[in-house]
Amino acid sequence: MSEMPGEKCILVTGGSGYVGSHSVVELINAGFSIVVVDNLVNASMESIRRAEQITGQTITSYQIDILDKPALADVFSKHQFHAVVHFAGLKAVGESCLEPLLYYRTNVCGTINLLELMKEHSVCNMVFSSSATVYGTPQYLPYDEKHPTGKCCNPYGKTKHFIEEILKDICTANPSWNVVVLRYFNPVGAHSSGRIGEDPQSVPNNLMPYISQVAVGRQKEVIVYGTDYDTRDGTGVRDYIHVVDLAHGHVAAIKKMSEDCGYKIFNLGTGKGYSVLEMITAFEKASGKKVSNCDNTSLIHPSL
């Protein structure tokens, strides 16, 4: 979709991914022109084609890794961006523990490439896709934006924390920059059209797509362990937010920049937790399908 006179163009890195593709749809619905860059490691360009079907718009997209600075620079030379919404990065907690250097290089170094090009082209507005993992072990609950950060439990969370610190320093050094950091809790759900949703390329790391794959027979069962937590039913409790609500948050963040907001942080969640067993039960009720799960003595998929 080419930029129209007066239309603000947004670069969306990682725009083919789960949260990225839903945010692309909502940004277009809000009247923005969108350019997507994605290396397609954890996504497919099919999500962009479906976003085009939903919005009735052609979306300019490039298969580019943000570690490839010359290729990324070429994109900046072709478009005049109002802001960047930065989703691109690796996000599997378990993998980050096994491959920390990969995560630091991809997430931190890739972001530095992006920021250097933004500075070079005088693009000073960014929405950053961060995570509640930056809080680490809770000192109190529920988390709020004043909760201390930095004591992260895994390299993935540390990369998000390090990037936040870089962005804060940039805004301190140059008041013309506006950065909105969005700390997600646990995105779930899909677009109401059913055309886009969470579709992992391999075994899911998150609960809801794993439940979905059990329901359709791609996985045998949801293996639940940790049944002795101090919760309603003994299973882990998390705050889940619908992905379209999350996408609306990115639109609001872009609009916030018109106020010369400087550096701002917002948690994106519901403030209400649901347990693993409650999520399974809710899925069964909504879908009409029975989801097989193991008893308390079994092992578990580590992310569940």
CSV table of C-alpha atoms in Angstrom, one decimal:
chain,number,residue,atom,x,y,z
A,1,MET,CA,0.0,0.0,0.0
A,2,SER,CA,1.7,3.2,-1.1
A,3,GLU,CA,1.6,6.2,1.2
A,4,MET,CA,-1.1,8.8,0.3
A,5,PRO,CA,-0.4,12.6,0.9
A,6,GLY,CA,-1.0,13.3,4.6
A,7,GLU,CA,-1.1,9.7,5.5
A,8,LYS,CA,1.3,8.6,8.2
A,9,CYS,CA,3.4,5.6,7.3
A,10,ILE,CA,4.4,3.1,10.0
A,11,LEU,CA,7.2,0.6,9.8
A,12,VAL,CA,6.2,-2.7,11.5
A,13,THR,CA,9.1,-5.0,12.2
A,14,GLY,CA,8.0,-8.6,12.7
A,15,GLY,CA,4.6,-7.7,11.3
A,16,SER,CA,3.9,-11.2,10.0
A,17,GLY,CA,3.9,-12.7,13.5
A,18,TYR,CA,1.0,-13.3,15.8
A,19,VAL,CA,0.7,-9.9,17.6
A,20,GLY,CA,2.3,-8.1,14.6
A,21,SER,CA,-0.3,-9.2,12.0
A,22,HIS,CA,-3.2,-8.3,14.3
A,23,SER,CA,-1.7,-4.9,15.0
A,24,VAL,CA,-1.1,-4.4,11.3
A,25,VAL,CA,-4.9,-4.9,10.7
A,26,GLU,CA,-5.9,-2.5,13.5
A,27,LEU,CA,-3.3,0.2,12.4
A,28,ILE,CA,-4.7,0.1,8.9
A,29,ASN,CA,-8.3,0.3,10.2
A,30,ALA,CA,-7.1,3.4,12.2
A,31,GLY,CA,-6.0,5.1,8.9
A,32,PHE,CA,-2.2,4.4,8.9
A,33,SER,CA,-0.2,3.2,5.9
A,34,ILE,CA,1.9,0.2,6.8
A,35,VAL,CA,5.2,-1.3,5.7
A,36,VAL,CA,6.2,-4.7,7.1
A,37,VAL,CA,9.6,-6.2,7.5
A,38,ASP,CA,10.0,-9.8,8.7
A,39,ASN,CA,12.5,-12.6,8.3
A,40,LEU,CA,9.8,-15.2,8.5
A,41,VAL,CA,11.7,-17.3,11.0
A,42,ASN,CA,8.7,-17.6,13.3
A,43,ALA,CA,6.0,-16.5,10.8
A,44,SER,CA,4.6,-16.8,7.3
A,45,MET,CA,3.8,-14.2,4.7
A,46,GLU,CA,0.4,-15.9,4.5
A,47,SER,CA,-0.6,-13.8,7.6
A,48,ILE,CA,0.0,-10.6,5.6
A,49,ARG,CA,-2.0,-11.9,2.6
A,50,ARG,CA,-4.9,-12.6,5.1
A,51,ALA,CA,-4.5,-9.2,6.7
A,52,GLU,CA,-4.9,-7.8,3.2
A,53,GLN,CA,-8.1,-9.7,2.8
A,54,ILE,CA,-9.4,-8.5,6.1
A,55,THR,CA,-8.6,-4.8,5.4
A,56,GLY,CA,-9.1,-4.7,1.7
A,57,GLN,CA,-5.7,-3.0,1.4
A,58,THR,CA,-2.4,-4.0,-0.2
A,59,ILE,CA,0.4,-4.1,2.4
A,60,THR,CA,4.0,-3.4,1.3
A,61,SER,CA,6.2,-6.1,2.8
A,62,TYR,CA,9.9,-7.1,2.7
A,63,GLN,CA,11.4,-10.4,3.8
A,64,ILE,CA,14.3,-8.9,5.7
A,65,ASP,CA,16.2,-9.7,8.9
A,66,ILE,CA,16.9,-6.7,11.0
A,67,LEU,CA,20.4,-8.0,11.5
A,68,ASP,CA,20.9,-7.2,7.8
A,69,LYS,CA,21.5,-3.5,8.2
A,70,PRO,CA,22.1,-2.7,4.5
A,71,ALA,CA,18.8,-4.3,3.5
A,72,LEU,CA,17.0,-2.5,6.3
A,73,ALA,CA,18.6,0.7,5.2
A,74,ASP,CA,17.3,0.2,1.7
A,75,VAL,CA,13.7,0.1,3.2
A,76,PHE,CA,14.3,3.3,5.1
A,77,SER,CA,15.5,5.0,1.8
A,78,LYS,CA,12.3,4.0,0.0
A,79,HIS,CA,9.8,5.3,2.6
A,80,GLN,CA,9.2,8.2,4.9
A,81,PHE,CA,8.2,6.7,8.2
A,82,HIS,CA,6.3,8.5,11.0
A,83,ALA,CA,7.0,5.8,13.5
A,84,VAL,CA,8.3,2.2,14.0
A,85,VAL,CA,6.3,-0.5,15.8
A,86,HIS,CA,9.0,-3.0,16.8
A,87,PHE,CA,7.9,-6.6,17.2
A,88,ALA,CA,10.9,-8.4,15.5
A,89,GLY,CA,12.8,-10.7,17.8
A,90,LEU,CA,13.1,-14.3,19.1
A,91,LYS,CA,10.6,-15.0,21.9
A,92,ALA,CA,10.9,-18.6,23.2
A,93,VAL,CA,11.9,-18.6,26.9
A,94,GLY,CA,13.2,-22.2,26.9
A,95,GLU,CA,15.2,-21.7,23.7
A,96,SER,CA,16.7,-18.5,25.1
A,97,CYS,CA,18.2,-20.5,28.0
A,98,LEU,CA,19.8,-23.0,25.6
A,99,GLU,CA,20.9,-20.3,23.0
A,100,PRO,CA,21.5,-17.1,24.9
A,101,LEU,CA,24.0,-15.7,22.4
A,102,LEU,CA,21.5,-16.1,19.6
A,103,TYR,CA,18.9,-14.2,21.6
A,104,TYR,CA,21.3,-11.4,22.6
A,105,ARG,CA,22.5,-11.0,19.0
A,106,THR,CA,19.1,-11.1,17.4
A,107,ASN,CA,17.1,-9.1,19.8
A,108,VAL,CA,19.6,-6.6,21.1
A,109,CYS,CA,21.9,-6.1,18.1
A,110,GLY,CA,19.0,-6.2,15.7
A,111,THR,CA,17.3,-3.4,17.7
A,112,ILE,CA,20.5,-1.3,17.7
A,113,ASN,CA,20.6,-1.6,13.9
A,114,LEU,CA,17.1,-0.4,13.7
A,115,LEU,CA,17.6,2.5,16.1
A,116,GLU,CA,20.7,3.7,14.3
A,117,LEU,CA,18.8,3.8,11.0
A,118,MET,CA,15.9,5.6,12.7
A,119,LYS,CA,18.3,8.2,14.0
A,120,GLU,CA,19.9,8.6,10.5
A,121,HIS,CA,16.5,9.1,8.9
A,122,SER,CA,15.1,11.3,11.7
A,123,VAL,CA,12.4,8.8,12.7
A,124,CYS,CA,12.1,9.5,16.4
A,125,ASN,CA,8.9,7.6,17.3
A,126,MET,CA,8.8,4.0,18.4
A,127,VAL,CA,6.4,1.6,20.0
A,128,PHE,CA,8.4,-1.3,21.5
A,129,SER,CA,7.0,-4.8,22.1
A,130,SER,CA,8.3,-5.6,25.5
A,131,SER,CA,7.1,-8.2,28.1
A,132,ALA,CA,6.1,-8.6,31.7
A,133,THR,CA,9.1,-10.9,32.0
A,134,VAL,CA,11.2,-7.8,32.7
A,135,TYR,CA,9.7,-7.8,36.2
A,136,GLY,CA,11.2,-11.2,37.1
A,137,THR,CA,10.2,-12.8,40.4
A,138,PRO,CA,7.4,-10.6,41.8
A,139,GLN,CA,8.1,-8.4,44.8
A,140,TYR,CA,4.3,-7.7,45.0
A,141,LEU,CA,1.2,-8.5,42.9
A,142,PRO,CA,-0.4,-7.5,40.8
A,143,TYR,CA,2.5,-6.0,38.9
A,144,ASP,CA,2.3,-2.3,38.1
A,145,GLU,CA,4.6,-0.1,36.0
A,146,LYS,CA,6.5,1.0,39.2
A,147,HIS,CA,7.5,-2.6,40.0
A,148,PRO,CA,11.3,-3.0,39.9
A,149,THR,CA,12.7,-4.6,36.7
A,150,GLY,CA,16.0,-6.3,35.7
A,151,LYS,CA,16.0,-9.4,37.9
A,152,CYS,CA,14.8,-11.4,34.9
A,153,CYS,CA,14.6,-15.2,35.1
A,154,ASN,CA,15.8,-16.0,31.5
A,155,PRO,CA,17.8,-14.5,28.7
A,156,TYR,CA,14.7,-13.7,26.7
A,157,GLY,CA,13.5,-11.4,29.5
A,158,LYS,CA,16.9,-9.9,29.8
A,159,THR,CA,17.0,-8.9,26.2
A,160,LYS,CA,13.7,-7.1,26.6
A,161,HIS,CA,15.1,-5.3,29.7
A,162,PHE,CA,18.3,-4.3,28.0
A,163,ILE,CA,16.4,-2.9,25.0
A,164,GLU,CA,14.2,-0.9,27.4
A,165,GLU,CA,17.3,0.6,29.0
A,166,ILE,CA,18.7,1.5,25.6
A,167,LEU,CA,15.5,3.2,24.7
A,168,LYS,CA,15.3,5.1,28.0
A,169,ASP,CA,18.9,6.4,27.5
A,170,ILE,CA,18.1,7.5,23.9
A,171,CYS,CA,15.1,9.5,25.2
A,172,THR,CA,17.2,11.1,27.9
A,173,ALA,CA,19.9,12.0,25.5
A,174,ASN,CA,17.5,13.4,22.9
A,175,PRO,CA,14.2,14.9,24.0
A,176,SER,CA,12.8,14.8,20.4
A,177,TRP,CA,12.4,11.0,20.7
A,178,ASN,CA,9.1,9.5,21.8
A,179,VAL,CA,9.1,5.8,22.9
A,180,VAL,CA,6.1,3.9,24.2
A,181,VAL,CA,7.1,0.6,25.8
A,182,LEU,CA,4.3,-1.9,26.0
A,183,ARG,CA,4.8,-4.7,28.5
A,184,TYR,CA,2.6,-7.6,27.5
A,185,PHE,CA,1.2,-10.3,29.7
A,186,ASN,CA,-0.1,-13.4,27.8
A,187,PRO,CA,-1.7,-12.7,24.4
A,188,VAL,CA,-4.4,-15.2,23.3
A,189,GLY,CA,-7.3,-15.5,20.8
A,190,ALA,CA,-7.6,-14.5,17.1
A,191,HIS,CA,-9.3,-12.0,14.8
A,192,SER,CA,-13.1,-12.3,14.7
A,193,SER,CA,-12.9,-13.2,11.0
A,194,GLY,CA,-10.9,-16.3,11.8
A,195,ARG,CA,-8.5,-15.5,9.1
A,196,ILE,CA,-5.5,-14.8,11.3
A,197,GLY,CA,-4.5,-16.1,14.7
A,198,GLU,CA,-1.7,-17.8,16.6
A,199,ASP,CA,-0.1,-20.5,14.3
A,200,PRO,CA,3.2,-21.7,15.6
A,201,GLN,CA,5.6,-23.2,13.0
A,202,SER,CA,6.6,-26.0,15.4
A,203,VAL,CA,5.5,-27.4,18.8
A,204,PRO,CA,3.8,-24.5,20.6
A,205,ASN,CA,5.5,-22.8,23.5
A,206,ASN,CA,2.3,-21.2,24.7
A,207,LEU,CA,-0.7,-22.8,26.4
A,208,MET,CA,-3.6,-21.8,24.1
A,209,PRO,CA,-2.1,-22.9,20.7
A,210,TYR,CA,-1.1,-26.2,22.4
A,211,ILE,CA,-4.6,-26.8,23.6
A,212,SER,CA,-5.9,-26.0,20.1
A,213,GLN,CA,-3.5,-28.5,18.5
A,214,VAL,CA,-4.6,-31.2,21.0
A,215,ALA,CA,-8.2,-30.4,20.0
A,216,VAL,CA,-7.5,-31.0,16.3
A,217,GLY,CA,-5.3,-34.0,16.9
A,218,ARG,CA,-1.9,-32.5,16.1
A,219,GLN,CA,-0.7,-33.1,19.7
A,220,LYS,CA,-1.7,-36.1,21.9
A,221,GLU,CA,-2.6,-34.3,25.1
A,222,VAL,CA,-2.0,-31.3,27.3
A,223,ILE,CA,0.3,-32.5,30.0
A,224,VAL,CA,-0.4,-30.5,33.1
A,225,TYR,CA,2.0,-30.5,36.1
A,226,GLY,CA,2.6,-28.2,39.0
A,227,THR,CA,-0.7,-29.0,40.6
A,228,ASP,CA,0.4,-27.9,44.0
A,229,TYR,CA,0.6,-24.1,43.4
A,230,ASP,CA,-1.2,-21.9,45.9
A,231,THR,CA,-4.0,-21.2,43.4
A,232,ARG,CA,-7.7,-22.1,43.1
A,233,ASP,CA,-7.1,-25.5,41.5
A,234,GLY,CA,-3.3,-26.0,42.1
A,235,THR,CA,-2.3,-25.1,38.6
A,236,GLY,CA,-0.4,-22.1,37.4
A,237,VAL,CA,-2.3,-18.8,36.9
A,238,ARG,CA,-1.5,-16.2,34.3
A,239,ASP,CA,-3.0,-13.0,33.0
A,240,TYR,CA,-4.3,-13.5,29.5
A,241,ILE,CA,-5.2,-10.6,27.1
A,242,HIS,CA,-7.0,-10.9,23.8
A,243,VAL,CA,-4.7,-10.2,20.9
A,244,VAL,CA,-7.0,-7.7,19.3
A,245,ASP,CA,-7.2,-5.7,22.5
A,246,LEU,CA,-3.4,-5.8,22.5
A,247,ALA,CA,-3.4,-4.6,18.9
A,248,HIS,CA,-5.7,-1.7,19.9
A,249,GLY,CA,-3.1,-0.8,22.5
A,250,HIS,CA,-0.5,-0.3,19.8
A,251,VAL,CA,-2.8,2.0,17.9
A,252,ALA,CA,-3.3,4.0,21.1
A,253,ALA,CA,0.4,4.1,21.7
A,254,ILE,CA,1.0,5.6,18.2
A,255,LYS,CA,-1.6,8.3,18.9
A,256,LYS,CA,0.0,9.0,22.3
A,257,MET,CA,3.1,10.1,20.4
A,258,SER,CA,1.3,13.1,19.0
A,259,GLU,CA,1.5,14.5,22.6
A,260,ASP,CA,5.4,14.5,22.5
A,261,CYS,CA,5.2,11.9,25.2
A,262,GLY,CA,8.9,11.2,25.7
A,263,TYR,CA,9.5,7.8,27.3
A,264,LYS,CA,6.4,6.0,28.6
A,265,ILE,CA,5.7,2.5,29.9
A,266,PHE,CA,2.4,0.7,30.0
A,267,ASN,CA,1.4,-2.8,31.1
A,268,LEU,CA,-1.0,-4.5,28.7
A,269,GLY,CA,-3.1,-7.2,30.5
A,270,THR,CA,-6.5,-7.6,32.1
A,271,GLY,CA,-5.5,-7.7,35.8
A,272,LYS,CA,-7.3,-11.0,36.2
A,273,GLY,CA,-5.6,-14.4,36.3
A,274,TYR,CA,-6.9,-17.7,35.0
A,275,SER,CA,-5.4,-21.2,35.7
A,276,VAL,CA,-4.3,-23.8,33.2
A,277,LEU,CA,-7.3,-26.0,34.0
A,278,GLU,CA,-9.7,-23.0,33.7
A,279,MET,CA,-8.3,-22.2,30.3
A,280,ILE,CA,-8.7,-25.9,29.2
A,281,THR,CA,-12.3,-25.9,30.5
A,282,ALA,CA,-13.1,-22.6,28.8
A,283,PHE,CA,-11.7,-23.9,25.5
A,284,GLU,CA,-13.8,-27.0,25.7
A,285,LYS,CA,-17.0,-25.0,26.4
A,286,ALA,CA,-16.3,-22.6,23.5
A,287,SER,CA,-15.3,-25.2,21.0
A,288,GLY,CA,-17.4,-28.2,22.0
A,289,LYS,CA,-14.3,-30.4,21.8
A,290,LYS,CA,-12.9,-32.4,24.6
A,291,VAL,CA,-9.2,-31.6,25.3
A,292,SER,CA,-7.3,-34.6,26.7
A,293,ASN,CA,-4.9,-33.8,29.6
A,294,CYS,CA,-2.8,-35.9,31.9
A,295,ASP,CA,-3.1,-36.4,35.6
A,296,ASN,CA,-1.0,-34.9,38.3
A,297,THR,CA,1.7,-37.6,38.2
A,298,SER,CA,2.7,-36.9,34.6
A,299,LEU,CA,5.4,-34.8,33.2
A,300,ILE,CA,4.5,-31.5,31.4
A,301,HIS,CA,5.4,-29.5,28.4
A,302,PRO,CA,7.7,-27.0,30.1
A,303,SER,CA,5.9,-23.8,29.0
A,304,LEU,CA,2.5,-24.8,30.3
